[in-house]
């Protein structure tokens, strides 16, 4: 079965993609009759060297994303993963020559089709008297033994675009640019790894991986790599990659060692999430610096993709200060990142946390017995939430991402860890404030924010008194804060339904001679009934409000969790005879 693609037609997808990029970028123009994109200010390049590159489509933003002042003059695009036609390459060479440039450098990735077609176009252009040179980039560090075809051209080619572009912008001649970038190309290496294959429009995936396998050392056309390794952590995968690409017994290695200064590229092969990309970047920086390598610059993003392949490639380029100046030179190319022109290694990248204000003395703090009671109550709440994790997740899958139980368990484990660090504050106000900060930091999601709001507001009435009327007022304050910022109301099928029902019963605490347990028991039963009643409510707030009510045939997980917390508090207090 072929994969789904958002295209108009398989045959026209490369043309449509290039047209879309040019249509949205006033700095680019299409060359009539050819799949060629050029700088729209071509006439301003008189007397300078032009830089042309290209290859098969499907590697976006390469190569058209790197057209601009300080980078490429133009690109020639083939069909997906297919070398461009000789006629289009020759037309691009003629176009830049007729605009008054003094020569053209073709920057070509080392693939047979690209070498042949760009080479043929070069020979024809030279026969017409046009000065044209060609550099073939092979930066693949996958192969441990020498291959007749040489190293494949991968993401490192983009760095050659940048270096050559800076030299051309500075007015350097064709021969010197060719010689200098040829030297630079020998000082870099790239290695890719992928969790799955990609699929050319209209075709099936090019290879299959089992759930516990990762492809190492693959190219950018969906072809398989040099070996398959077991799925592992990001740290382990990155360590394997760096070991492989810097191993001196590997004929295609890049000679990076302790003391080397490098530019690091962390390249998304197309289908990796930004979350994973950041994790890989962190692992790469830590691993390289742990080996004594200085990271002079780091580029993280999508530079040369392989359609939707869920994988990454790492590129290492050995640099000195003159080469760094070329990497840092300004460019208007849309896909080149706005990169800080300072070294990654050696800078201070963590700022000390702000100091917390000193706590004012609390007249309600009693210590001793009350503090121990609070510990027992919190432990009971944590045990209850941990036991409900799978049940709450199951309820949440109907209307959300199925993580309500996980979120509450994360809060429970955070509270357990906090209790192990020492006795909690004896003051109820301070206790609720501390819990608020803990949940805001550790629980996450809207639940963490709502509980944090509730506890912060509830703590305020308890600063002066801790009798039953004060606890009822605390409940009122917490509910008011949740409604103010969460925008939910009773009947909206949220956690507020349980808490609101309980809060109405706790109003009785404000009456003289009110009984703690009688009223709290009624409050818990009301909360549980309200949670069950959410089964028949139409969601008016929260993520569930976007789901058809016909699919919501289970009670709201947040309401169930809130009722369970209240039940745990009641049972813990009854167990102590408080």
Coordinates of C-alpha atoms in Angstrom, one line a residue:
X1 CA 0.0 0.0 0.0
X2 CA 1.4 3.4 -1.0
X3 CA 1.6 6.1 1.7
X4 CA -0.7 9.1 1.7
X5 CA 0.8 12.4 0.5
X6 CA -0.7 15.9 0.1
X7 CA 0.1 16.4 -3.5
X8 CA -1.9 17.4 -6.7
X9 CA -0.2 14.6 -8.7
X10 CA 2.8 12.4 -8.3
X11 CA 4.3 13.6 -11.6
X12 CA 3.9 17.3 -10.8
X13 CA 4.8 17.4 -7.1
X14 CA 8.4 18.6 -7.6
X15 CA 7.3 21.4 -9.9
X16 CA 4.5 22.4 -7.5
X17 CA 6.8 22.4 -4.5
X18 CA 9.4 24.6 -6.1
X19 CA 6.7 27.0 -7.4
X20 CA 5.2 27.3 -4.0
X21 CA 8.5 28.3 -2.5
X22 CA 9.2 30.9 -5.2
X23 CA 5.7 32.3 -5.0
X24 CA 6.1 33.0 -1.3
X25 CA 9.7 34.4 -1.6
X26 CA 10.1 37.7 -3.5
X27 CA 13.9 37.1 -3.6
X28 CA 13.5 34.1 -5.9
X29 CA 12.4 33.7 -9.5
X30 CA 11.6 30.6 -11.7
X31 CA 13.5 30.1 -14.9
X32 CA 10.9 29.8 -17.6
X33 CA 10.5 26.3 -19.0
X34 CA 12.8 24.7 -16.4
X35 CA 12.7 23.5 -12.8
X36 CA 15.2 26.1 -11.9
X37 CA 15.0 28.8 -9.1
X38 CA 17.3 31.8 -9.2
X39 CA 18.0 34.9 -7.2
X40 CA 15.6 37.7 -8.4
X41 CA 18.5 40.2 -8.2
X42 CA 20.6 38.2 -10.6
X43 CA 21.7 41.4 -12.4
X44 CA 23.4 42.7 -9.3
X45 CA 26.0 39.8 -9.5
X46 CA 27.9 41.3 -12.4
X47 CA 31.6 40.7 -12.0
X48 CA 31.1 38.0 -9.3
X49 CA 31.2 34.2 -9.3
X50 CA 27.8 32.4 -9.4
X51 CA 27.1 29.3 -7.3
X52 CA 24.7 26.7 -8.6
X53 CA 23.7 23.5 -6.8
X54 CA 20.7 21.2 -6.8
X55 CA 19.7 17.5 -7.2
X56 CA 16.6 15.5 -6.6
X57 CA 13.6 17.1 -4.9
X58 CA 12.5 15.7 -1.5
X59 CA 15.4 17.2 0.5
X60 CA 13.7 20.5 1.4
X61 CA 14.7 23.0 2.4
X62 CA 17.7 22.0 0.4
X63 CA 18.5 23.2 -2.0
X64 CA 16.2 26.2 -2.9
X65 CA 16.0 27.3 0.7
X66 CA 19.7 28.2 0.5
X67 CA 19.4 30.6 -2.4
X68 CA 20.3 34.2 -1.4
X69 CA 22.9 36.8 -0.9
X70 CA 25.9 35.1 0.7
X71 CA 24.9 31.6 -0.4
X72 CA 23.6 30.1 -3.7
X73 CA 22.8 32.0 -6.8
X74 CA 20.4 29.3 -8.0
X75 CA 19.4 25.7 -7.9
X76 CA 18.3 23.1 -10.4
X77 CA 15.7 20.6 -9.1
X78 CA 15.0 17.1 -10.3
X79 CA 12.0 14.9 -9.7
X80 CA 11.9 13.4 -6.2
X81 CA 15.2 11.7 -5.5
X82 CA 16.2 12.1 -9.2
X83 CA 19.0 14.1 -10.7
X84 CA 17.9 17.2 -12.6
X85 CA 18.0 17.2 -16.4
X86 CA 21.2 18.3 -18.2
X87 CA 19.2 20.8 -20.3
X88 CA 17.9 22.6 -17.1
X89 CA 21.4 22.6 -15.6
X90 CA 22.8 24.1 -18.8
X91 CA 20.0 26.7 -18.9
X92 CA 20.8 27.8 -15.4
X93 CA 24.5 28.2 -16.2
X94 CA 23.6 30.2 -19.3
X95 CA 21.2 32.4 -17.3
X96 CA 23.8 33.4 -14.7
X97 CA 26.5 33.9 -17.3
X98 CA 24.3 36.2 -19.4
X99 CA 23.6 38.2 -16.2
X100 CA 27.2 39.2 -16.2
X101 CA 28.8 36.8 -13.7
X102 CA 32.5 36.0 -14.2
X103 CA 32.2 32.2 -13.8
X104 CA 30.1 29.5 -12.2
X105 CA 30.9 26.9 -9.6
X106 CA 28.6 23.8 -9.5
X107 CA 28.3 22.3 -6.0
X108 CA 27.3 18.7 -6.5
X109 CA 26.5 15.9 -4.1
X110 CA 28.4 12.7 -4.8
X111 CA 25.7 10.6 -6.5
X112 CA 26.2 9.0 -9.9
X113 CA 23.3 10.8 -11.6
X114 CA 24.3 14.2 -10.2
X115 CA 27.9 13.7 -11.2
X116 CA 26.9 12.7 -14.7
X117 CA 24.3 15.3 -15.4
X118 CA 26.1 18.3 -13.8
X119 CA 29.3 17.1 -15.4
X120 CA 27.7 16.9 -18.9
X121 CA 26.2 20.4 -18.5
X122 CA 29.6 21.7 -17.4
X123 CA 31.3 20.3 -20.4
X124 CA 28.7 21.8 -22.8
X125 CA 28.9 25.2 -21.0
X126 CA 32.7 25.2 -21.2
X127 CA 32.4 24.4 -24.9
X128 CA 30.4 27.6 -25.3
X129 CA 33.2 29.5 -23.6
X130 CA 31.5 29.8 -20.2
X131 CA 34.0 29.4 -17.2
X132 CA 32.5 26.6 -15.1
X133 CA 34.1 24.6 -12.3
X134 CA 32.6 21.7 -10.3
X135 CA 33.2 20.4 -6.8
X136 CA 31.7 17.0 -5.8
X137 CA 30.9 16.8 -2.1
X138 CA 31.2 13.5 -0.3
X139 CA 30.8 13.8 3.5
X140 CA 29.3 10.5 4.4
X141 CA 31.1 8.8 7.3
X142 CA 29.1 5.6 7.3
X143 CA 31.4 3.3 5.3
X144 CA 34.3 1.7 7.1
X145 CA 36.0 0.4 3.9
X146 CA 36.7 2.4 0.7
X147 CA 33.9 2.3 -1.9
X148 CA 34.6 2.8 -5.6
X149 CA 31.8 5.3 -5.7
X150 CA 33.2 7.3 -2.9
X151 CA 31.5 9.0 0.0
X152 CA 27.8 10.1 -0.5
X153 CA 27.0 13.8 -0.4
X154 CA 24.8 14.5 2.7
X155 CA 23.9 17.5 4.9
X156 CA 27.5 18.8 5.1
X157 CA 26.9 20.0 1.5
X158 CA 24.9 22.9 3.0
X159 CA 28.0 24.1 4.9
X160 CA 29.9 24.1 1.5
X161 CA 27.0 26.3 0.2
X162 CA 27.6 28.7 3.0
X163 CA 31.4 28.9 2.8
X164 CA 31.4 29.2 -1.0
X165 CA 28.6 31.9 -0.8
X166 CA 30.6 34.0 1.7
X167 CA 33.7 33.8 -0.6
X168 CA 31.7 34.7 -3.7
X169 CA 30.0 37.6 -1.9
X170 CA 33.5 38.9 -0.9
X171 CA 34.5 38.9 -4.6
X172 CA 36.9 36.0 -4.5
X173 CA 37.6 34.4 -7.9
X174 CA 36.3 31.1 -9.3
X175 CA 39.6 29.2 -9.0
X176 CA 40.2 30.2 -5.5
X177 CA 36.7 29.5 -4.3
X178 CA 36.9 26.0 -5.9
X179 CA 40.2 25.2 -4.2
X180 CA 39.2 26.5 -0.8
X181 CA 35.9 24.7 -0.6
X182 CA 37.5 21.5 -1.9
X183 CA 39.8 21.7 1.2
X184 CA 36.9 22.4 3.5
X185 CA 34.9 19.5 2.2
X186 CA 37.7 17.1 3.2
X187 CA 37.5 18.3 6.9
X188 CA 33.9 17.2 7.6
X189 CA 31.8 14.1 8.0
X190 CA 28.1 13.3 8.3
X191 CA 26.3 10.2 9.7
X192 CA 22.5 9.5 9.7
X193 CA 20.3 7.4 11.8
X194 CA 16.6 6.7 11.3
X195 CA 13.7 5.1 13.1
X196 CA 11.8 4.2 9.9
X197 CA 12.0 4.6 6.2
X198 CA 10.4 7.3 4.0
X199 CA 8.2 6.8 0.9
X200 CA 8.5 8.5 -2.5
X201 CA 5.0 9.9 -3.6
X202 CA 3.1 7.1 -5.2
X203 CA 5.4 4.4 -3.7
X204 CA 5.7 2.2 -0.7
X205 CA 8.4 2.7 2.1
X206 CA 11.8 1.8 0.8
X207 CA 12.7 -0.5 3.7
X208 CA 11.1 -1.9 6.9
X209 CA 12.4 -1.8 10.5
X210 CA 11.1 -3.8 13.4
X211 CA 9.9 -2.0 16.5
X212 CA 13.3 -2.5 18.3
X213 CA 15.6 -1.6 15.4
X214 CA 17.3 1.6 14.2
X215 CA 19.0 2.1 10.8
X216 CA 22.5 3.5 11.1
X217 CA 24.5 5.2 8.3
X218 CA 21.7 5.6 5.8
X219 CA 21.6 8.1 2.9
X220 CA 19.0 10.7 2.0
X221 CA 17.1 8.8 -0.6
X222 CA 15.4 6.2 1.6
X223 CA 18.2 3.7 1.0
X224 CA 19.2 1.4 3.8
X225 CA 22.2 2.1 6.0
X226 CA 25.4 0.2 6.8
X227 CA 23.9 -1.7 9.7
X228 CA 21.0 -2.0 12.1
X229 CA 21.3 -1.5 15.8
X230 CA 18.9 -2.0 18.7
X231 CA 16.7 0.9 19.7
X232 CA 18.3 2.7 22.7
X233 CA 18.2 6.0 24.5
X234 CA 19.1 9.2 22.6
X235 CA 22.3 9.5 24.6
X236 CA 23.3 5.9 23.6
X237 CA 22.4 6.5 19.9
X238 CA 24.4 9.7 19.7
X239 CA 27.4 8.0 21.4
X240 CA 27.3 5.2 18.8
X241 CA 27.1 7.7 16.0
X242 CA 30.0 9.8 17.2
X243 CA 32.1 6.7 17.9
X244 CA 31.5 5.5 14.4
X245 CA 32.1 8.7 12.5
X246 CA 35.3 9.6 14.5
X247 CA 36.9 6.2 14.6
X248 CA 40.3 6.4 12.8
X249 CA 39.9 2.8 11.6
X250 CA 36.9 4.0 9.5
X251 CA 38.2 5.2 6.2
X252 CA 35.4 7.7 5.9
X253 CA 35.9 9.1 9.4
X254 CA 36.2 12.8 10.2
X255 CA 39.4 13.4 12.2
X256 CA 37.8 15.0 15.3
X257 CA 39.7 14.4 18.5
X258 CA 40.2 16.0 21.9
X259 CA 41.1 19.7 21.4
X260 CA 39.4 19.9 18.0
X261 CA 37.1 22.9 17.2
X262 CA 34.0 22.0 15.2
X263 CA 30.8 23.2 13.7
X264 CA 28.0 20.8 14.7
X265 CA 24.9 20.4 12.6
X266 CA 22.0 18.4 14.0
X267 CA 19.8 17.8 11.0
X268 CA 16.2 16.6 11.0
X269 CA 15.8 14.1 8.2
X270 CA 12.2 15.3 7.8
X271 CA 9.9 13.4 10.2
X272 CA 11.5 13.8 13.6
X273 CA 9.6 15.8 16.2
X274 CA 11.2 19.1 17.5
X275 CA 11.1 17.5 21.0
X276 CA 13.4 14.6 19.8
X277 CA 15.5 17.0 17.9
X278 CA 16.2 19.0 21.0
X279 CA 17.0 15.9 23.0
X280 CA 19.5 14.7 20.3
X281 CA 21.1 18.2 20.2
X282 CA 21.6 18.1 24.0
X283 CA 23.1 14.6 23.8
X284 CA 25.4 15.6 21.0
X285 CA 26.7 18.7 22.8
X286 CA 27.3 16.8 26.0
X287 CA 28.9 13.9 24.3
X288 CA 31.3 16.0 22.2
X289 CA 32.3 18.2 25.1
X290 CA 32.8 15.1 27.2
X291 CA 35.4 14.0 24.6
X292 CA 37.2 17.4 24.9
X293 CA 35.8 18.7 21.6
X294 CA 35.1 22.4 21.4
X295 CA 31.8 23.2 19.7
X296 CA 32.4 26.6 18.0
X297 CA 28.9 26.8 16.4
X298 CA 25.8 24.6 16.6
X299 CA 23.1 24.5 14.0
X300 CA 19.9 22.6 14.9
X301 CA 17.0 22.2 12.5
X302 CA 15.9 20.8 9.1
X303 CA 18.6 21.5 6.5
X304 CA 18.6 18.5 4.2
X305 CA 15.7 16.1 4.6
X306 CA 14.7 12.8 3.1
X307 CA 11.0 13.5 2.7
X308 CA 9.2 12.4 6.0
X309 CA 12.0 10.1 7.3
X310 CA 11.9 10.1 11.1
X311 CA 15.6 10.4 11.8
X312 CA 18.6 12.7 12.2
X313 CA 22.0 13.2 10.8
X314 CA 25.0 14.7 12.6
X315 CA 27.6 16.7 10.7
X316 CA 31.0 17.7 12.1
X317 CA 33.2 20.3 10.4
X318 CA 36.7 21.0 11.7
X319 CA 37.1 24.8 11.8
X320 CA 39.6 27.6 12.5
X321 CA 38.9 31.3 12.9
X322 CA 39.1 32.2 9.2
X323 CA 36.6 29.4 8.3
X324 CA 34.3 30.5 11.2
X325 CA 34.2 34.0 9.7
X326 CA 32.8 32.5 6.5
X327 CA 30.3 30.4 8.4
X328 CA 29.2 33.6 10.3
X329 CA 29.0 35.8 7.2
X330 CA 25.6 37.3 6.6
X331 CA 23.2 35.7 4.2
X332 CA 19.6 36.3 3.1
X333 CA 18.9 32.6 2.4
X334 CA 15.6 31.8 4.0
X335 CA 16.6 28.4 5.4
X336 CA 19.9 29.4 7.0
X337 CA 19.3 29.8 10.8
X338 CA 19.7 33.0 12.7
X339 CA 22.7 31.5 14.5
X340 CA 24.6 33.2 17.4
X341 CA 28.1 34.0 16.3
X342 CA 29.7 32.8 19.6
X343 CA 31.1 29.6 20.7
X344 CA 28.8 27.0 22.3
X345 CA 31.5 25.5 24.4
X346 CA 32.7 27.6 27.3
X347 CA 29.8 29.9 27.8
X348 CA 27.6 30.1 30.9
X349 CA 24.2 28.9 29.8
X350 CA 22.5 28.4 33.2
X351 CA 21.4 31.4 35.3
X352 CA 21.0 31.0 39.1
X353 CA 17.4 30.6 40.2
X354 CA 15.9 33.7 41.9
X355 CA 15.9 33.8 45.6
X356 CA 12.6 33.2 47.3
X357 CA 11.2 35.8 49.6
X358 CA 11.5 35.0 53.3
X359 CA 8.4 33.6 54.9
X360 CA 6.7 35.8 57.4
X361 CA 6.0 34.2 60.8
X362 CA 2.7 32.4 60.9
X363 CA 0.6 32.7 64.1
X364 CA -1.4 29.5 63.1
X365 CA 1.6 27.2 63.2
X366 CA 1.2 24.7 65.9
X367 CA 3.7 22.0 65.0
X368 CA 4.0 18.5 66.4
X369 CA 0.8 16.5 66.2
X370 CA -0.8 18.6 63.4
X371 CA 2.2 18.2 61.2
X372 CA 2.3 14.4 61.6
X373 CA -1.4 14.3 60.7
X374 CA -0.8 16.3 57.6
X375 CA 1.9 13.8 56.5
X376 CA -0.5 10.9 57.0
X377 CA -3.3 12.7 55.0
X378 CA -0.9 13.5 52.1
X379 CA 0.5 9.9 52.1
X380 CA -3.1 8.6 51.8
X381 CA -3.8 11.0 48.9
X382 CA -0.7 10.0 47.1
X383 CA -1.4 6.2 47.5
X384 CA -4.9 6.8 46.2
X385 CA -3.8 8.7 43.1
X386 CA -1.1 6.2 42.2
X387 CA -3.7 3.4 42.4
X388 CA -6.0 5.3 40.1
X389 CA -3.4 6.0 37.4
X390 CA -4.6 3.5 34.8
X391 CA -8.3 4.1 35.5
X392 CA -8.0 7.8 35.0
X393 CA -5.9 7.4 31.9
X394 CA -8.6 5.2 30.4
X395 CA -11.3 7.7 31.2
X396 CA -9.2 10.5 29.6
X397 CA -8.6 8.7 26.3
X398 CA -12.2 9.4 25.3
X399 CA -11.7 13.2 25.4
X400 CA -8.0 13.9 25.6
X401 CA -4.6 12.4 25.3
X402 CA -5.1 9.8 27.9
X403 CA -2.6 11.2 30.5
X404 CA -4.9 12.4 33.3
X405 CA -3.8 9.5 35.5
X406 CA -0.2 9.9 34.6
X407 CA -0.4 13.6 35.5
X408 CA -1.9 12.9 38.9
X409 CA 0.6 10.1 39.5
X410 CA 3.4 12.6 38.7
X411 CA 2.0 14.9 41.4
X412 CA 1.7 12.1 43.9
X413 CA 5.4 11.0 43.3
X414 CA 6.5 14.6 43.7
X415 CA 4.7 15.0 47.0
X416 CA 6.1 11.7 48.2
X417 CA 9.6 12.9 47.3
X418 CA 9.0 16.1 49.1
X419 CA 7.8 14.4 52.3
X420 CA 11.0 12.3 52.3
X421 CA 13.1 15.4 52.4
X422 CA 11.7 16.4 55.8
X423 CA 8.6 17.4 57.9
X424 CA 6.2 19.7 56.0
X425 CA 5.3 23.1 57.5
X426 CA 3.0 22.9 60.5
X427 CA 1.0 25.9 59.4
X428 CA -1.9 25.0 57.0
X429 CA -1.4 28.2 55.0
X430 CA 2.3 27.4 54.5
X431 CA 1.6 23.8 53.7
X432 CA -0.9 24.7 51.0
X433 CA 1.4 27.3 49.6
X434 CA 4.3 24.8 49.4
X435 CA 2.0 22.2 47.8
X436 CA 0.9 24.8 45.3
X437 CA 4.5 25.5 44.2
X438 CA 5.3 21.8 44.1
X439 CA 2.4 21.0 41.8
X440 CA 2.9 23.9 39.6
X441 CA 6.5 22.8 39.0
X442 CA 6.1 19.0 38.9
X443 CA 2.6 18.1 37.9
X444 CA 2.3 20.0 34.6
X445 CA -0.6 20.4 32.3
X446 CA -3.8 22.3 33.0
X447 CA -4.4 20.1 36.1
X448 CA -1.2 21.3 37.7
X449 CA -2.1 24.9 37.1
X450 CA -5.7 24.5 38.4
X451 CA -4.6 22.7 41.6
X452 CA -1.9 25.3 42.0
X453 CA -4.4 28.2 41.7
X454 CA -6.8 26.4 44.1
X455 CA -4.2 25.8 46.8
X456 CA -2.6 29.3 46.5
X457 CA -6.0 31.0 46.9
X458 CA -7.1 28.6 49.6
X459 CA -4.0 29.3 51.7
X460 CA -4.9 32.9 52.2
X461 CA -7.9 32.6 54.6
X462 CA -5.9 30.1 56.7
X463 CA -3.2 32.6 57.5
X464 CA -5.2 34.2 60.4
X465 CA -7.3 31.2 61.6
X466 CA -7.6 27.5 61.0
X467 CA -11.0 26.7 62.5
X468 CA -13.8 25.1 60.5
X469 CA -15.2 28.4 59.2
X470 CA -11.7 29.3 57.9
X471 CA -11.4 26.0 56.1
X472 CA -14.8 26.6 54.5
X473 CA -13.6 30.1 53.4
X474 CA -10.5 28.5 52.0
X475 CA -12.6 26.2 49.9
X476 CA -14.6 29.2 48.6
X477 CA -11.4 31.1 47.8
X478 CA -9.9 28.1 45.9
X479 CA -13.1 27.6 43.9
X480 CA -13.3 31.3 43.0
X481 CA -9.8 31.3 41.7
X482 CA -10.3 28.2 39.6
X483 CA -13.4 29.7 38.0
X484 CA -11.8 33.1 37.4
X485 CA -8.7 31.7 35.5
X486 CA -10.0 28.3 34.3
X487 CA -13.2 29.8 32.9
X488 CA -15.1 26.6 33.9
X489 CA -18.5 26.7 35.8
X490 CA -20.4 24.0 37.6
X491 CA -22.0 21.7 35.0
X492 CA -19.2 22.1 32.4
X493 CA -18.0 18.6 33.0
X494 CA -14.7 19.3 34.7
X495 CA -12.9 18.7 38.0
X496 CA -14.7 21.8 39.3
X497 CA -18.0 19.9 39.4
X498 CA -16.7 17.6 42.2
X499 CA -15.1 20.4 44.1
X500 CA -18.0 22.7 43.8
X501 CA -20.4 20.1 45.1
X502 CA -18.2 19.5 48.1
X503 CA -17.8 23.2 48.7
X504 CA -21.5 23.7 48.9
X505 CA -21.7 21.1 51.7
X506 CA -18.7 22.6 53.5
X507 CA -20.6 25.9 53.9
X508 CA -22.2 24.2 56.9
X509 CA -18.8 24.5 58.7
X510 CA -19.5 28.2 59.1
X511 CA -22.3 27.5 61.5
X512 CA -21.6 27.4 65.2
X513 CA -21.1 23.9 66.6
X514 CA -20.6 22.3 63.2
X515 CA -19.4 18.7 63.2
X516 CA -16.2 18.1 61.2
X517 CA -16.9 14.5 60.1
X518 CA -20.6 14.7 59.5
X519 CA -20.2 17.6 57.1
X520 CA -17.0 16.3 55.5
X521 CA -18.7 12.9 54.9
X522 CA -21.6 14.6 53.2
X523 CA -19.2 16.7 51.1
X524 CA -17.3 13.7 49.9
X525 CA -20.5 11.9 48.9
X526 CA -21.7 15.0 47.0
X527 CA -18.4 15.2 45.2
X528 CA -18.6 11.5 44.2
X529 CA -22.2 12.0 43.0
X530 CA -21.1 15.1 41.0
X531 CA -18.3 13.2 39.4
X532 CA -20.6 10.4 38.4
X533 CA -23.1 13.0 37.1
X534 CA -20.5 14.4 34.6
X535 CA -21.1 11.2 32.6
X536 CA -24.3 12.8 31.3
X537 CA -23.0 16.4 31.0
X538 CA -22.1 18.2 27.8
X539 CA -18.5 19.4 28.1
X540 CA -18.5 23.2 28.3
X541 CA -14.8 23.8 29.1
X542 CA -11.4 22.0 28.8
X543 CA -10.2 19.8 26.0
X544 CA -13.4 17.6 26.2
X545 CA -15.4 20.6 24.9
X546 CA -14.0 20.0 21.4
X547 CA -15.3 16.4 21.4
X548 CA -18.8 15.4 20.3
X549 CA -20.8 14.7 23.5
X550 CA -21.9 11.4 21.9
X551 CA -18.5 10.1 22.5
X552 CA -18.3 11.1 26.2
X553 CA -20.1 8.2 27.9
X554 CA -17.7 8.1 30.9
X555 CA -17.3 10.4 33.8
X556 CA -14.8 13.2 33.6
X557 CA -11.4 11.9 34.9
X558 CA -10.6 15.2 36.6
X559 CA -13.8 15.1 38.5
X560 CA -13.2 11.5 39.5
X561 CA -9.7 12.4 40.7
X562 CA -10.9 15.3 42.7
X563 CA -13.6 13.2 44.4
X564 CA -11.0 10.5 45.2
X565 CA -8.7 13.1 46.8
X566 CA -11.5 14.3 49.0
X567 CA -12.4 10.6 49.9
X568 CA -8.7 10.0 50.8
X569 CA -8.6 13.1 53.1
X570 CA -11.7 12.0 54.9
X571 CA -10.5 8.4 55.4
X572 CA -7.1 9.5 56.6
X573 CA -8.6 11.9 59.2
X574 CA -11.1 9.2 60.3
X575 CA -8.2 6.8 60.7
X576 CA -6.5 9.2 63.1
X577 CA -9.6 10.1 65.0
X578 CA -8.8 13.7 64.2

